[in-house]
Coordinates of C-alpha atoms and ligand atoms in Angstrom, one line a residue:
M1 CA 60.5 80.7 104.0
K2 CA 61.4 78.5 101.0
T3 CA 59.6 79.7 97.3
I4 CA 57.2 76.2 95.6
L5 CA 59.8 76.3 92.8
D6 CA 62.8 75.9 95.4
L7 CA 60.9 73.5 97.6
I8 CA 60.1 70.9 94.7
V9 CA 63.7 71.5 93.5
E10 CA 64.8 70.3 97.2
E11 CA 62.8 67.2 97.0
L12 CA 63.7 66.3 93.9
K13 CA 67.5 66.5 94.7
P14 CA 68.0 63.3 96.6
A15 CA 66.6 61.6 93.9
F16 CA 68.9 63.2 91.0
T17 CA 72.0 62.8 93.3
G18 CA 71.0 59.1 94.4
C19 CA 70.8 58.2 91.0
G20 CA 74.1 59.3 90.6
Y21 CA 73.3 62.6 88.4
D22 CA 74.4 66.0 89.4
E23 CA 71.6 68.2 91.0
K24 CA 72.9 71.3 89.0
Y25 CA 70.3 69.8 86.1
I26 CA 67.5 70.0 88.1
R27 CA 65.4 72.4 86.6
V28 CA 61.3 73.1 87.6
T29 CA 59.0 75.2 86.0
V30 CA 55.2 76.0 86.5
S31 CA 53.7 73.9 83.7
N32 CA 53.1 75.6 80.7
R33 CA 50.5 72.4 80.3
P34 CA 48.0 72.8 82.7
D35 CA 46.3 69.8 81.5
L36 CA 48.8 67.2 81.8
C37 CA 50.9 68.4 84.6
E38 CA 51.1 71.2 87.4
Y39 CA 54.8 71.5 87.9
Q40 CA 57.4 70.2 85.2
C41 CA 61.2 68.9 85.5
N42 CA 63.4 69.2 82.5
G43 CA 66.2 68.1 84.3
A44 CA 66.9 65.1 82.8
M45 CA 67.4 66.5 79.3
A46 CA 70.0 68.9 80.3
A47 CA 71.7 66.3 82.6
A48 CA 71.1 63.2 79.4
K49 CA 74.4 65.5 77.2
A50 CA 76.6 65.2 80.4
Y51 CA 76.4 61.6 81.4
K52 CA 75.7 60.4 77.5
K53 CA 72.1 58.9 78.1
K54 CA 68.1 59.1 76.6
P55 CA 66.5 61.9 78.8
I56 CA 63.6 59.4 78.8
D57 CA 65.9 57.0 80.7
I58 CA 67.1 59.7 83.2
A59 CA 63.8 61.0 83.9
N60 CA 62.1 57.2 84.7
E61 CA 65.4 56.5 87.1
V62 CA 64.7 59.8 89.1
V63 CA 61.1 59.6 89.0
E64 CA 61.5 55.9 90.7
K65 CA 63.7 57.3 93.0
T66 CA 60.8 59.8 94.3
A67 CA 58.8 56.8 95.8
G68 CA 57.2 57.6 99.1
S69 CA 57.1 61.4 98.5
K70 CA 54.7 63.2 100.5
M71 CA 55.3 66.3 98.3
F72 CA 53.8 64.9 94.7
S73 CA 50.6 63.0 94.4
E74 CA 51.5 62.1 90.6
I75 CA 54.9 62.3 89.5
N76 CA 56.0 60.6 85.8
A77 CA 58.3 60.7 83.0
V78 CA 57.1 61.6 79.7
M79 CA 58.8 61.6 76.2
P80 CA 61.2 62.5 75.3
G81 CA 62.4 62.8 79.2
F82 CA 60.1 65.7 80.9
I83 CA 59.9 64.8 84.4
N84 CA 55.5 65.8 85.0
I85 CA 54.4 66.9 88.7
R86 CA 50.9 67.5 90.4
L87 CA 51.3 68.2 94.1
N88 CA 49.2 66.7 96.5
P89 CA 46.7 68.1 97.5
C90 CA 47.2 68.3 101.6
Y91 CA 50.8 69.2 100.8
L92 CA 49.5 72.4 99.2
A93 CA 47.1 73.5 101.1
S94 CA 49.7 73.4 104.0
Y95 CA 52.1 75.7 102.0
V96 CA 49.0 78.0 101.1
Q97 CA 48.3 78.3 104.9
Q98 CA 51.9 79.4 105.4
V99 CA 51.6 81.6 102.6
A100 CA 48.2 83.3 104.7
E101 CA 50.2 83.4 108.0
D102 CA 53.5 84.9 106.5
E103 CA 53.4 89.3 106.6
K104 CA 55.1 89.2 102.8
L105 CA 53.0 86.3 101.6
G106 CA 56.1 84.1 101.3
L107 CA 58.2 86.3 99.9
N108 CA 61.7 86.6 100.9
A109 CA 62.9 89.9 100.8
A110 CA 66.3 90.5 99.9
K111 CA 69.3 89.6 101.8
K112 CA 71.6 92.5 101.5
P113 CA 68.9 95.3 100.4
E114 CA 70.4 97.8 98.3
T115 CA 70.3 101.5 97.9
I116 CA 68.5 102.2 94.6
I117 CA 67.8 105.7 92.8
I118 CA 64.9 105.6 90.6
D119 CA 64.8 108.5 88.6
Y120 CA 61.2 108.7 86.6
G121 CA 58.5 111.1 86.0
G122 CA 61.1 113.7 84.4
A123 CA 58.2 116.3 83.6
N124 CA 59.7 120.1 82.0
V125 CA 58.5 122.2 84.0
A126 CA 55.9 125.2 82.2
K127 CA 55.8 122.8 79.2
P128 CA 52.7 120.2 79.3
L129 CA 52.8 116.8 80.3
H130 CA 53.0 114.5 77.2
V131 CA 52.4 110.7 76.9
G132 CA 56.1 109.8 77.7
H133 CA 55.9 111.8 81.1
L134 CA 53.2 109.3 81.7
R135 CA 54.5 105.7 80.9
S136 CA 57.3 106.9 82.5
A137 CA 54.9 108.0 85.4
V138 CA 53.1 105.1 85.6
I139 CA 55.8 102.7 84.7
G140 CA 58.5 104.2 87.5
E141 CA 55.7 104.7 90.1
S142 CA 55.3 100.4 89.5
I143 CA 58.7 99.6 89.5
K144 CA 59.5 101.9 92.8
R145 CA 56.6 100.0 94.7
I146 CA 57.9 97.0 93.4
S147 CA 61.7 97.5 94.6
R148 CA 60.6 98.5 98.3
Y149 CA 58.1 95.1 98.8
M150 CA 61.7 93.6 98.3
G151 CA 63.0 94.8 101.0
H152 CA 65.2 98.0 99.2
H153 CA 66.1 101.0 100.3
V154 CA 64.2 103.5 97.7
I155 CA 64.5 106.9 96.6
S156 CA 62.6 108.0 94.0
D157 CA 63.7 111.4 91.9
V158 CA 61.4 113.6 89.8
H159 CA 64.6 114.9 87.8
L160 CA 62.5 117.5 86.4
G161 CA 63.5 119.5 83.7
D162 CA 63.8 122.4 84.5
W163 CA 66.6 124.4 83.3
G164 CA 66.4 124.2 79.4
L165 CA 65.3 127.1 77.0
Q166 CA 61.7 127.1 78.1
M167 CA 62.7 128.9 81.0
G168 CA 64.0 131.2 78.4
L169 CA 60.7 131.8 76.5
I170 CA 59.0 132.0 79.2
I171 CA 60.8 135.0 80.5
E172 CA 61.1 136.8 77.0
E173 CA 56.9 136.0 76.9
L174 CA 56.6 137.9 80.0
H175 CA 58.1 140.2 79.4
D176 CA 56.1 140.8 75.8
R177 CA 53.0 141.1 77.9
Q178 CA 54.3 142.6 81.1
P179 CA 56.8 144.7 80.0
D180 CA 56.7 146.7 83.0
L181 CA 57.4 144.2 85.2
V182 CA 60.2 145.2 87.8
Y183 CA 62.1 142.2 86.8
F184 CA 62.3 143.8 83.4
D185 CA 63.6 147.3 84.8
P186 CA 67.7 147.2 84.7
D187 CA 68.1 150.1 87.1
Y188 CA 65.6 148.3 89.9
T189 CA 67.2 147.6 92.8
G190 CA 64.5 146.4 95.4
E191 CA 63.6 143.2 96.5
Y192 CA 61.6 141.1 93.6
P193 CA 57.6 140.6 94.7
S194 CA 57.4 137.6 96.8
E195 CA 53.9 137.4 95.0
P196 CA 54.0 135.6 91.7
P197 CA 53.5 137.8 88.4
F198 CA 50.9 134.9 87.0
T199 CA 48.8 131.9 87.7
I200 CA 49.3 128.9 86.7
S201 CA 46.6 129.1 83.7
E202 CA 48.5 131.8 82.8
L203 CA 51.6 130.1 82.4
E204 CA 50.0 127.1 80.5
D205 CA 49.1 129.6 78.1
I206 CA 52.8 131.4 78.0
Y207 CA 54.4 129.1 76.8
P208 CA 52.8 127.4 74.2
A209 CA 52.4 130.9 73.0
A210 CA 56.0 131.8 73.5
S211 CA 57.0 128.3 72.0
A212 CA 54.9 128.6 68.6
K213 CA 56.4 132.7 68.3
S214 CA 59.9 131.2 68.6
K215 CA 59.3 129.2 65.5
V216 CA 58.5 132.1 63.3
D217 CA 59.9 135.0 64.9
A218 CA 63.6 134.3 65.1
A219 CA 64.4 137.6 66.8
F220 CA 62.4 136.5 69.8
R221 CA 63.8 133.0 69.5
E222 CA 67.5 135.5 70.2
R223 CA 66.5 136.7 72.8
A224 CA 65.0 133.7 74.7
Q225 CA 68.3 132.0 74.3
Q226 CA 69.8 134.9 75.8
A227 CA 67.4 135.1 78.7
T228 CA 68.5 131.8 79.0
F229 CA 72.0 132.1 79.3
K230 CA 71.5 135.3 81.4
L231 CA 69.0 133.0 84.0
Q232 CA 72.1 130.1 84.0
S233 CA 74.8 132.5 84.8
G234 CA 72.8 133.5 87.7
Y235 CA 71.4 137.0 86.9
A236 CA 69.3 137.5 89.6
P237 CA 66.0 138.6 88.0
F238 CA 65.4 136.1 85.8
H239 CA 66.3 133.8 88.4
A240 CA 64.0 135.8 90.5
I241 CA 60.9 135.0 87.8
W242 CA 62.5 131.1 87.7
K243 CA 61.9 130.7 90.8
H244 CA 57.9 131.9 90.0
I245 CA 57.5 129.5 87.6
M246 CA 58.9 126.4 89.5
N247 CA 56.7 127.6 92.8
V248 CA 53.6 127.4 90.5
S249 CA 54.1 124.5 87.7
L250 CA 55.4 122.5 91.0
K251 CA 52.3 122.9 92.8
D252 CA 50.7 121.8 90.0
L253 CA 52.9 118.9 89.1
K254 CA 52.2 117.5 92.9
K255 CA 48.6 117.3 92.4
N256 CA 49.0 116.0 89.5
Y257 CA 51.5 113.0 89.9
G258 CA 49.3 112.7 93.3
N259 CA 45.9 112.5 91.1
L260 CA 47.7 109.2 89.2
N261 CA 48.8 107.8 92.7
V262 CA 52.8 109.1 91.9
S263 CA 54.9 110.4 94.3
F264 CA 58.4 111.1 94.7
D265 CA 61.0 110.8 97.8
L266 CA 62.5 114.2 95.3
W267 CA 61.2 116.8 94.0
K268 CA 64.8 117.8 92.0
G269 CA 66.0 118.6 88.6
E270 CA 68.5 119.5 86.1
S271 CA 69.2 123.0 87.6
D272 CA 70.5 121.4 90.9
A273 CA 73.1 119.5 89.2
Q274 CA 74.5 122.6 87.8
P275 CA 76.7 123.5 90.4
Y276 CA 78.5 120.4 90.3
I277 CA 78.8 121.0 86.5
P278 CA 82.7 122.9 86.3
G279 CA 84.2 120.6 88.7
L280 CA 82.8 117.8 86.2
I281 CA 84.7 119.0 83.2
E282 CA 87.6 119.5 84.8
D283 CA 87.3 116.5 86.6
L284 CA 87.0 114.8 82.6
Q285 CA 89.9 117.1 81.5
K286 CA 92.3 116.1 84.0
K287 CA 91.9 112.5 83.1
G288 CA 92.6 113.1 80.0
L289 CA 88.9 111.9 79.1
A290 CA 87.2 114.9 77.3
Y291 CA 89.0 116.7 74.1
E292 CA 88.0 119.0 72.2
S293 CA 86.6 118.5 68.9
D294 CA 85.4 120.9 66.5
G295 CA 85.4 123.6 69.4
A296 CA 82.9 121.5 71.5
L297 CA 84.4 119.2 74.5
V298 CA 83.7 115.4 74.2
V299 CA 84.4 112.4 75.2
D300 CA 84.7 108.6 73.6
I301 CA 82.7 106.3 74.7
A302 CA 83.5 103.4 71.8
Q303 CA 84.4 99.7 73.6
E304 CA 85.9 97.2 72.2
G305 CA 82.9 94.5 70.7
D306 CA 80.9 97.1 70.3
A307 CA 77.9 96.0 67.3
K308 CA 77.3 99.7 66.3
E309 CA 79.5 102.7 66.3
Y310 CA 78.6 105.4 68.7
P311 CA 79.3 108.3 68.8
P312 CA 81.6 110.7 71.6
C313 CA 79.7 112.2 74.3
I314 CA 79.4 115.5 74.0
V315 CA 80.0 117.4 77.1
R316 CA 80.3 121.1 76.3
K317 CA 78.9 122.9 73.2
S318 CA 80.8 125.3 71.0
D319 CA 79.2 128.2 72.5
G320 CA 80.1 126.9 76.1
A321 CA 76.5 125.6 77.0
A322 CA 76.1 122.4 79.0
L323 CA 73.8 119.9 77.2
Y324 CA 71.6 117.3 78.4
A325 CA 74.3 114.4 79.1
T326 CA 76.3 116.9 81.0
S327 CA 73.6 117.6 83.5
D328 CA 72.8 113.6 83.6
L329 CA 76.9 113.1 84.5
A330 CA 76.6 116.0 87.1
T331 CA 73.4 114.8 88.7
I332 CA 75.1 111.5 89.6
I333 CA 77.6 112.9 91.2
E334 CA 75.6 115.1 93.3
R335 CA 73.1 111.6 94.2
E336 CA 77.1 109.8 95.0
Q337 CA 77.3 112.1 97.5
D338 CA 74.0 112.4 99.0
F339 CA 73.0 109.0 99.0
H340 CA 76.0 106.8 97.3
P341 CA 73.3 104.5 95.5
D342 CA 74.4 100.7 94.4
R343 CA 72.4 101.3 91.7
Y344 CA 70.5 103.0 89.7
I345 CA 67.2 102.8 87.5
Y346 CA 65.8 105.1 85.3
V347 CA 62.7 104.9 83.3
V348 CA 62.7 107.0 80.4
D349 CA 61.4 106.3 76.8
K350 CA 63.2 104.5 75.0
R351 CA 64.6 106.6 72.2
Q352 CA 67.0 108.6 75.2
E353 CA 68.3 105.2 74.6
L354 CA 71.5 105.9 73.2
H355 CA 72.1 109.0 75.4
F356 CA 71.9 106.1 78.9
I357 CA 74.3 104.3 77.3
Q358 CA 76.5 107.7 77.0
V359 CA 76.0 108.8 80.3
F360 CA 76.6 105.3 81.9
R361 CA 79.9 105.0 79.5
V362 CA 81.5 108.1 81.1
A363 CA 79.8 107.3 84.2
K364 CA 81.9 104.3 84.6
K365 CA 85.1 104.9 82.8
S366 CA 85.6 108.9 84.8
G367 CA 85.0 107.0 88.1
I368 CA 81.7 108.9 89.0
A369 CA 80.0 106.0 89.4
K370 CA 81.9 102.4 90.8
A371 CA 82.7 100.5 88.6
D372 CA 80.1 97.9 90.5
T373 CA 77.5 100.1 90.7
E374 CA 74.9 98.7 88.3
L375 CA 73.2 101.3 85.9
D376 CA 70.0 100.3 84.1
F377 CA 67.9 102.0 81.9
I378 CA 64.2 100.6 81.6
G379 CA 63.2 102.6 78.1
F380 CA 59.6 101.9 77.4
G381 CA 57.7 102.2 74.1
T382 CA 55.3 104.3 72.7
M383 CA 51.7 104.8 73.8
N384 CA 49.7 104.8 70.3
G385 CA 46.6 105.6 69.4
K386 CA 44.1 103.0 67.6
D387 CA 45.7 104.8 64.1
G388 CA 48.6 103.3 64.6
K389 CA 50.5 106.6 65.5
P390 CA 51.3 107.9 69.2
F391 CA 48.4 108.9 70.6
K392 CA 46.4 112.6 70.2
T393 CA 43.7 114.0 72.4
R394 CA 40.3 114.0 70.7
D395 CA 41.5 117.6 69.5
G396 CA 44.6 116.4 68.1
G397 CA 46.4 117.9 70.4
V398 CA 48.8 117.3 73.0
L399 CA 48.2 115.1 76.1
R400 CA 46.2 116.8 78.9
L401 CA 46.5 114.5 81.9
Q402 CA 43.4 115.7 83.4
A403 CA 41.7 115.0 79.9
L404 CA 42.4 112.3 79.4
R405 CA 41.6 110.8 83.1
E406 CA 38.5 112.6 82.3
Q407 CA 38.1 110.2 79.0
I408 CA 38.5 107.5 81.1
N409 CA 36.7 107.9 83.9
D410 CA 33.5 108.5 81.5
E411 CA 33.5 105.1 79.6
V412 CA 33.7 103.5 83.4
Y413 CA 31.1 105.6 84.3
K414 CA 29.3 104.9 81.0
K415 CA 29.8 101.0 81.6
M416 CA 28.5 101.3 85.5
M417 CA 26.0 102.5 85.1
E418 CA 24.2 99.9 82.1
N419 CA 24.0 97.8 84.9
R420 CA 23.2 99.5 87.9
D421 CA 21.8 102.8 89.5
Y422 CA 23.9 104.5 91.4
G423 CA 24.0 108.1 93.1
E424 CA 25.9 110.6 90.8
E425 CA 28.4 111.7 93.2
E426 CA 29.1 107.9 94.2
A427 CA 29.2 106.8 90.5
R428 CA 32.0 109.4 89.7
E429 CA 33.9 108.8 93.1
I430 CA 34.1 104.9 92.0
S431 CA 34.4 105.5 88.5
A432 CA 37.8 108.0 89.0
K433 CA 39.2 104.9 91.2
V434 CA 38.7 102.3 88.3
G435 CA 38.9 104.5 85.4
L436 CA 43.0 105.3 87.1
A437 CA 42.9 101.3 87.1
A438 CA 42.1 101.1 83.5
L439 CA 44.6 103.3 82.3
K440 CA 47.5 101.9 84.5
Y441 CA 46.8 97.9 83.8
G442 CA 46.2 99.1 80.3
D443 CA 49.8 100.6 80.0
L444 CA 51.6 97.9 82.4
S445 CA 50.1 94.6 81.7
N446 CA 52.8 95.3 78.7
Q447 CA 55.6 94.3 78.5
A448 CA 57.4 97.6 79.0
S449 CA 59.7 98.3 75.8
K450 CA 57.0 97.4 73.6
D451 CA 54.6 100.3 72.1
Y452 CA 50.8 99.9 72.7
I453 CA 47.6 100.5 71.5
F454 CA 45.8 103.2 73.9
D455 CA 42.5 102.2 73.5
I456 CA 39.7 103.3 76.1
E457 CA 37.1 100.7 75.3
R458 CA 39.3 97.8 75.9
F459 CA 41.0 99.2 78.9
A460 CA 37.6 100.3 80.5
S461 CA 35.8 96.6 79.9
F462 CA 35.2 95.2 83.3
E463 CA 36.1 91.6 81.6
G464 CA 39.1 90.5 80.1
N465 CA 42.5 91.3 80.7
T466 CA 41.7 94.6 82.2
G467 CA 42.2 96.6 85.6
P468 CA 38.5 97.1 86.1
Y469 CA 38.4 92.9 85.9
I470 CA 40.8 92.4 88.2
L471 CA 39.0 95.0 90.7
Y472 CA 35.5 93.3 90.1
T473 CA 36.8 90.3 91.5
I474 CA 38.1 92.4 94.5
V475 CA 34.7 93.5 94.9
R476 CA 33.3 90.5 94.4
I477 CA 35.8 88.7 97.3
K478 CA 34.7 91.9 99.7
S479 CA 30.8 91.2 99.1
L480 CA 30.9 87.8 99.8
L481 CA 32.8 88.1 103.1
A482 CA 30.5 90.9 104.2
K483 CA 27.6 88.9 103.2
Y484 CA 29.0 86.2 105.5
K485 CA 29.7 88.4 108.1
E486 CA 25.9 89.8 107.8
Q487 CA 25.2 85.9 108.6
G488 CA 26.9 85.5 111.6
G489 CA 30.0 84.1 110.2
V490 CA 33.1 85.3 111.8
L491 CA 36.6 85.3 109.8
N492 CA 38.4 83.6 112.3
E493 CA 42.4 83.8 112.5
D494 CA 43.0 80.0 113.2
T495 CA 41.4 78.3 110.7
K496 CA 43.7 75.8 108.3
L497 CA 42.6 75.8 104.8
L498 CA 41.4 72.3 103.7
A499 CA 43.7 70.3 101.2
P500 CA 41.5 71.6 97.7
A501 CA 38.8 69.2 97.1
N502 CA 38.8 69.8 92.8
E503 CA 40.0 70.8 89.8
S504 CA 38.7 74.1 90.8
E505 CA 39.4 74.8 94.2
T506 CA 43.5 73.3 94.0
G507 CA 43.7 76.2 90.4
V508 CA 43.1 79.2 93.2
Y509 CA 45.5 77.1 95.6
L510 CA 48.3 76.6 92.8
T511 CA 48.0 80.1 91.2
L512 CA 48.2 81.4 94.9
S513 CA 51.7 79.2 96.0
R514 CA 53.6 80.9 92.8
F515 CA 53.1 84.7 94.6
A516 CA 57.0 84.4 96.0
D517 CA 58.3 82.9 92.9
M518 CA 56.4 85.6 90.4
M519 CA 57.2 88.5 92.7
E520 CA 61.3 87.3 92.5
T521 CA 61.1 87.2 88.6
A522 CA 59.1 90.7 88.7
Y523 CA 61.8 92.4 90.0
K524 CA 64.9 90.6 88.4
E525 CA 63.4 92.0 85.5
L526 CA 61.7 94.7 87.0
A527 CA 58.8 94.0 84.9
P528 CA 55.3 94.9 86.1
H529 CA 53.7 92.8 83.8
K530 CA 54.8 89.9 85.4
I531 CA 52.2 91.0 88.2
C532 CA 49.7 92.1 85.8
Q533 CA 49.9 89.0 84.3
Y534 CA 49.5 87.0 87.7
I535 CA 47.1 88.6 89.2
Y536 CA 44.8 88.2 85.8
E537 CA 45.3 84.4 85.9
L538 CA 44.5 84.5 89.9
S539 CA 41.3 86.4 89.2
E540 CA 40.3 83.7 86.3
S541 CA 40.8 80.8 88.6
F542 CA 38.8 82.5 91.3
N543 CA 36.0 83.5 89.2
H544 CA 36.1 79.7 87.7
F545 CA 35.9 78.3 91.5
Y546 CA 33.9 80.8 92.6
H547 CA 31.2 79.8 89.8
E548 CA 31.5 76.1 90.6
T549 CA 31.3 76.6 93.8
K550 CA 28.2 77.8 95.9
I551 CA 30.2 79.1 98.8
L552 CA 28.2 80.7 101.3
L553 CA 26.0 77.8 100.9
E554 CA 28.2 75.1 101.8
E555 CA 26.7 73.3 104.5
D556 CA 30.2 71.4 106.1
E557 CA 31.4 74.2 108.1
K558 CA 35.1 73.2 108.7
R559 CA 34.8 73.5 104.7
K560 CA 33.1 76.7 104.2
A561 CA 35.4 78.4 106.7
S562 CA 38.6 77.3 104.7
Y563 CA 36.8 78.3 101.4
I564 CA 36.4 82.1 103.4
K565 CA 39.8 81.7 104.5
L566 CA 40.7 81.6 100.7
L567 CA 38.8 84.1 99.9
S568 CA 40.6 86.6 102.1
L569 CA 44.1 85.2 101.0
V570 CA 43.0 85.5 97.4
Q571 CA 41.9 89.4 98.4
K572 CA 45.1 90.2 100.5
V573 CA 46.8 88.5 97.2
L574 CA 45.4 90.9 94.7
E575 CA 45.5 93.8 96.5
S576 CA 49.0 93.4 97.5
C577 CA 49.6 93.1 93.8
I578 CA 47.5 96.2 92.7
D579 CA 49.2 98.3 95.4
L580 CA 52.4 97.4 93.6
L581 CA 51.0 98.8 90.5
G582 CA 50.1 101.5 91.5
F583 CA 46.0 102.0 92.1
E584 CA 43.5 100.4 94.3
A585 CA 40.3 98.9 94.5
P586 CA 37.1 100.2 95.4
D587 CA 34.4 98.8 98.0
K588 CA 31.7 98.3 95.5
M589 CA 31.7 98.7 91.4
Ligands
LIG601 N1 63.2 115.9 80.7 C1 63.5 114.6 80.3 C2 62.7 114.6 78.8 O1 61.4 115.2 79.3 C3 63.1 113.3 81.1 C4 64.2 112.7 82.1 C5 64.4 111.9 82.3 N2 65.3 111.7 83.2 C6 66.6 112.0 83.3 N3 67.8 111.3 84.8 N4 67.2 112.2 81.9 O2 62.8 114.3 78.0

């Protein structure tokens, strides 16, 4: 199905060419002056230069040629050469009718579906999640869903940090706490226990303690580094501890991500890339790309035309250790082998931009990634507190996801109880759903690359550009539809939408007609905030219509049926959109 913008362009083509102007100049956008028109064509301005004419003259000619169009109810040329357009309400209704009948709401799935790897989440095993990980999970999950909705074959990978110094720190802290464990007995030759020597809450205590100790105790730090090195060289007892750490943490991480409505196809990590590192280094050396510099092995990445100087990418430290970049390059080798992706999308804190420039350039230079493989880095900004500094919890500590969720849920709970009475259990259940929407929408409604201020009261508000406001609109529709049914109404699939009869109803139709165009942009720009913007507009236009219209009291049965159909379409579009953002609506709130 064609999008409404495409259809308007098509309608204008014969007018442009009929006047002797190339159709390539036609440019149609949604009007930014809805008081004057609905759509706007700026083609005359672009054509003016080429044909050395005044834009307004071209616009006038084109407008004249459109006479008799069934698509427009109003089209006129205004200074300096805009063409302002209003759609014929009958045409608009029939287009929205097609949207309603289309399984994908008028969206065209990708003609050539691509295989896309999305790398997000990126939690570090056994370390507390920080705000950056929260943003990565929320934004990445939405980009995954959007890409999938567009018809691509998407594989999501959490890419855990599971191979670093934190492992050595935990091993040595465990050693200090429980020196008698078999893992620390060099003479032990038996099997290692299948039960982990710690619970998740013990593990949560072990890492911060070890990390703090390493900062004041140099000998301890040295031991931890040694332990990390031993683990990475395959020392069996430490590998057995590592396995326990992984198993215990993974269970907890899966639960945490699950609570955020975030899921992954692959639960791989840096450790999975290790077997590919020796081959990678050899390959880089053989190709003459890697060379020794101060004992380290590096690859130059500077390119002609660079606006600034990029340092070389270090792939091996002077002590022989692999680095973050090495592991990301090795991971690309693994992914190429397993999936042959057409595209990679990494959703990571924007402060890691240089790292990804280095990795991408080495991957391309060396042929690890094919020349036409798209490598994208979506770098997101920082979530700040009201003081403008990186967000901290009330006690000033690092973020505990659970604590953050509870704060938001409590805020929503308070708001809900202000207005109505709920049973305790029900209220808690609803506030968890609404709280998640508040959190995710609060994040996703900002352009990802920007920093934003985490403001619980604002995010949890039922009014304004917030998640709860969107949910409130959906709940309102659900309850209207339920009332309609109670009154004996039936939702008839065959009902045809009538032409909108007034300004507020037209507003809803127009916003609905833009869904496919909006989705195309949201995918092209990998920008969930476009969806937020859109559903906010749809909710606003719907609520305006709702306040102006006596929907259930309408006496004309045909019109009432059309209203009902419109309501369920708005609901369907809103629910599809919030699903793409990664949250859902309750039945009441
Ligand atoms: N674990 C990393 C961190 O906490 C994020 C991983 C991002 N993904 C990647 N492929 N490097 O900073």
